[in-house]
């Protein structure tokens, strides 16, 4: 079938902490927020500041929601990738914000490293060449 | 910091089954494939057929890779969303391909439903209005 991949929805434990991480540390902006009565959830729609590229949706489920299962990050989401103009500066800023590098990967021709979001999700920070 | 969200990386259990699902069922195309010696992994880069929108990266780790942990889908990845022009036709096609609807959500003004990928990841199929 013909489809268009439009966004990724992650589940978050603490909505405020996650919004703060993605907007303050990674500089995304909140484009919209919806309360879903059917799922007892709140959905926050985030985009990169220039409003380009994919959207990221934060999914929070209230206590009593049928989707409020015990949170284990699991394996399905390997990582989310964010490009920056200056890797060293970005990593220093993330570290100052309480998000130190957890893994550095060096491949020929590329520079990237990983930090963790407040849910334990791996965030790839990569230098745009 | 200023960043640009560029792609989502999911971890897959069976690379061939996952490539088949995302390319045959959801119509994405393989844009590139890389073998990573450091992580003993294979990365497949997928985009929607028109090459617009975000990229999806399939991350496969070989046996013996330090990242080859027991696969549990977990909670971090809530869902991946794909827009289609005709929801009923898309769901019928997915069902014929062995991917029946697992949850239908009806909200005022929107039509969408979920199927599962071969890793147990929830795929939202939503009708573009």
XYZ file of N, CA, C and O in Angstrom, chain A residues 7-19 30-46 56-68 71 119, chain B residues 75-76 78-79 105 107 112 114 124:
216
model
N 5.030 10.376 11.796
C 5.637 10.714 13.093
C 5.902 9.483 13.944
O 5.402 8.393 13.663
N 6.681 9.690 15.010
C 6.973 8.656 15.993
C 6.365 9.057 17.322
O 6.534 10.190 17.773
N 5.644 8.131 17.913
C 5.061 8.377 19.233
C 5.794 7.584 20.293
O 5.907 6.368 20.204
N 6.368 8.287 21.246
C 6.998 7.587 22.364
C 6.092 7.695 23.581
O 5.282 8.625 23.693
N 6.202 6.716 24.477
C 5.443 6.826 25.720
C 6.360 7.409 26.791
O 7.539 7.035 26.863
N 5.838 8.344 27.580
C 6.662 8.989 28.606
C 6.074 8.737 29.989
O 4.865 8.617 30.156
N 6.982 8.680 30.967
C 6.576 8.422 32.349
C 6.081 9.691 33.020
O 5.085 9.705 33.725
N 6.847 10.756 32.837
C 6.571 12.039 33.488
C 6.472 13.072 32.357
O 7.473 13.390 31.713
N 5.266 13.553 32.122
C 5.060 14.419 30.951
C 5.860 15.713 31.050
O 6.515 16.116 30.086
N 5.836 16.344 32.212
C 6.547 17.620 32.359
C 8.050 17.444 32.146
O 8.698 18.242 31.463
N 8.603 16.393 32.752
C 10.051 16.150 32.621
C 10.420 15.877 31.167
O 11.467 16.323 30.679
N 9.550 15.160 30.465
C 9.853 14.818 29.073
C 9.703 16.030 28.161
O 10.519 16.244 27.255
N 8.651 16.832 28.379
C 8.488 18.053 27.579
C 9.701 18.955 27.795
O 10.264 19.514 26.852
N 6.733 22.860 21.142
C 5.433 22.203 21.278
C 4.484 22.813 20.258
O 4.215 24.007 20.293
N 3.963 21.969 19.371
C 3.080 22.450 18.305
C 1.615 22.265 18.676
O 0.734 22.933 18.129
N 1.349 21.340 19.590
C -0.037 21.104 19.978
C -0.111 20.121 21.144
O 0.854 19.417 21.430
N -1.254 20.132 21.812
C -1.463 19.244 22.954
C -2.929 18.814 22.966
O -3.813 19.655 22.821
N -3.163 17.521 23.076
C -4.524 16.993 22.996
C -4.788 16.049 24.156
O -3.935 15.226 24.498
N -5.936 16.173 24.772
C -6.358 15.216 25.790
C -7.281 14.199 25.129
O -8.226 14.572 24.427
N -6.971 12.926 25.310
C -7.756 11.863 24.698
C -8.584 11.184 25.781
O -8.028 10.502 26.652
N -9.868 11.351 25.739
C -10.711 10.770 26.783
C -10.773 9.243 26.645
O -10.796 8.530 27.646
N -10.791 8.734 25.407
C -10.930 7.288 25.197
C -9.773 6.511 25.825
O -9.971 5.438 26.399
N -8.581 7.056 25.746
C -7.416 6.334 26.275
C -6.923 6.920 27.598
O -5.956 6.430 28.162
N -7.617 7.931 28.099
C -7.156 8.641 29.306
C -5.698 9.058 29.154
O -4.836 8.706 29.969
N -5.457 9.752 28.085
C -4.081 10.119 27.782
C -3.953 11.577 27.389
O -4.934 12.268 27.116
N -2.716 12.030 27.386
C -2.389 13.365 26.884
C -1.305 13.187 25.830
O -0.339 12.448 26.044
N -1.500 13.857 24.707
C -0.567 13.750 23.599
C 0.038 15.125 23.337
O -0.691 16.099 23.171
N 1.353 15.205 23.325
C 2.044 16.458 23.030
C 2.807 16.285 21.720
O 3.581 15.341 21.558
N 2.548 17.181 20.797
C 3.125 17.122 19.450
C 4.312 18.075 19.364
O 4.167 19.286 19.552
N 5.502 17.525 19.096
C 6.730 18.325 19.072
C 7.355 18.304 17.685
O 7.321 17.284 17.000
N 7.583 14.455 16.629
C 7.720 13.502 17.727
C 6.515 13.707 18.638
O 6.196 14.841 19.009
N 5.850 12.621 18.974
C 4.655 12.720 19.811
C 4.971 12.101 21.163
O 5.454 10.977 21.231
N 4.699 12.853 22.221
C 4.850 12.306 23.564
C 3.486 11.804 24.021
O 2.508 12.556 24.013
N 3.421 10.548 24.408
C 2.164 9.944 24.849
C 2.236 9.676 26.348
O 3.050 8.864 26.806
N 1.369 10.361 27.084
C 1.302 10.159 28.533
C -0.056 9.553 28.878
O -1.091 10.026 28.406
N -0.031 8.497 29.702
C -1.289 7.862 30.118
C -1.497 8.063 31.612
O -0.589 7.787 32.412
N -2.685 8.535 31.957
C -3.005 8.754 33.371
C -3.179 7.426 34.101
O -3.431 6.400 33.480
N -3.080 7.496 35.406
C -3.382 6.308 36.197
C -4.831 5.916 35.908
O -5.708 6.763 35.828
N -5.074 4.636 35.744
C -6.426 4.184 35.431
C -6.644 3.998 33.945
O -7.616 3.369 33.531
N -5.726 4.538 33.122
C -5.806 4.286 31.681
C -5.454 2.827 31.419
O -4.566 2.267 32.070
N -6.127 2.241 30.449
C -5.797 0.837 30.134
C -4.422 0.700 29.502
O -3.918 -0.408 29.331
N -3.829 1.819 29.114
C -2.480 1.775 28.521
C -1.379 2.112 29.530
O -0.202 2.169 29.181
N -1.786 2.351 30.787
C -0.806 2.716 31.816
C -0.127 1.464 32.391
O -0.225 1.172 33.575
N 6.149 0.822 33.228
C 7.051 1.339 32.195
C 8.385 0.607 32.192
O 9.163 0.702 33.136
N 13.168 9.014 30.177
C 12.538 7.698 30.189
C 13.528 6.561 29.941
O 13.133 5.405 29.880
N 7.874 -0.327 26.483
C 6.913 0.768 26.520
C 7.422 2.062 25.878
O 6.649 2.988 25.651
N 8.724 2.153 25.650
C 9.278 3.426 25.181
C 8.680 3.844 23.834
O 8.340 5.006 23.630
N 5.732 3.990 21.713
C 4.281 3.839 21.777
C 3.757 3.377 20.422
O 3.036 2.387 20.340
N 4.103 4.084 19.364
C 3.657 3.688 18.027
C 4.372 4.503 16.953
O 4.939 5.559 17.228
N -9.346 3.209 17.052
C -9.627 4.364 17.902
C -10.421 5.366 17.093
O -9.992 5.758 16.011
N -11.934 9.053 17.239
C -12.010 10.355 17.891
C -12.821 11.257 16.965
O -12.780 11.065 15.743
N -8.504 6.404 12.599
C -7.257 5.671 12.594
C -7.404 4.336 13.314
O -8.332 4.132 14.094
N -4.845 0.560 14.491
C -3.494 0.052 14.705
C -3.344 -1.386 14.218
O -4.233 -2.214 14.418
N 0.309 2.849 13.655
C -0.950 3.583 13.440
C -1.127 3.855 11.948
O -0.229 4.376 11.285
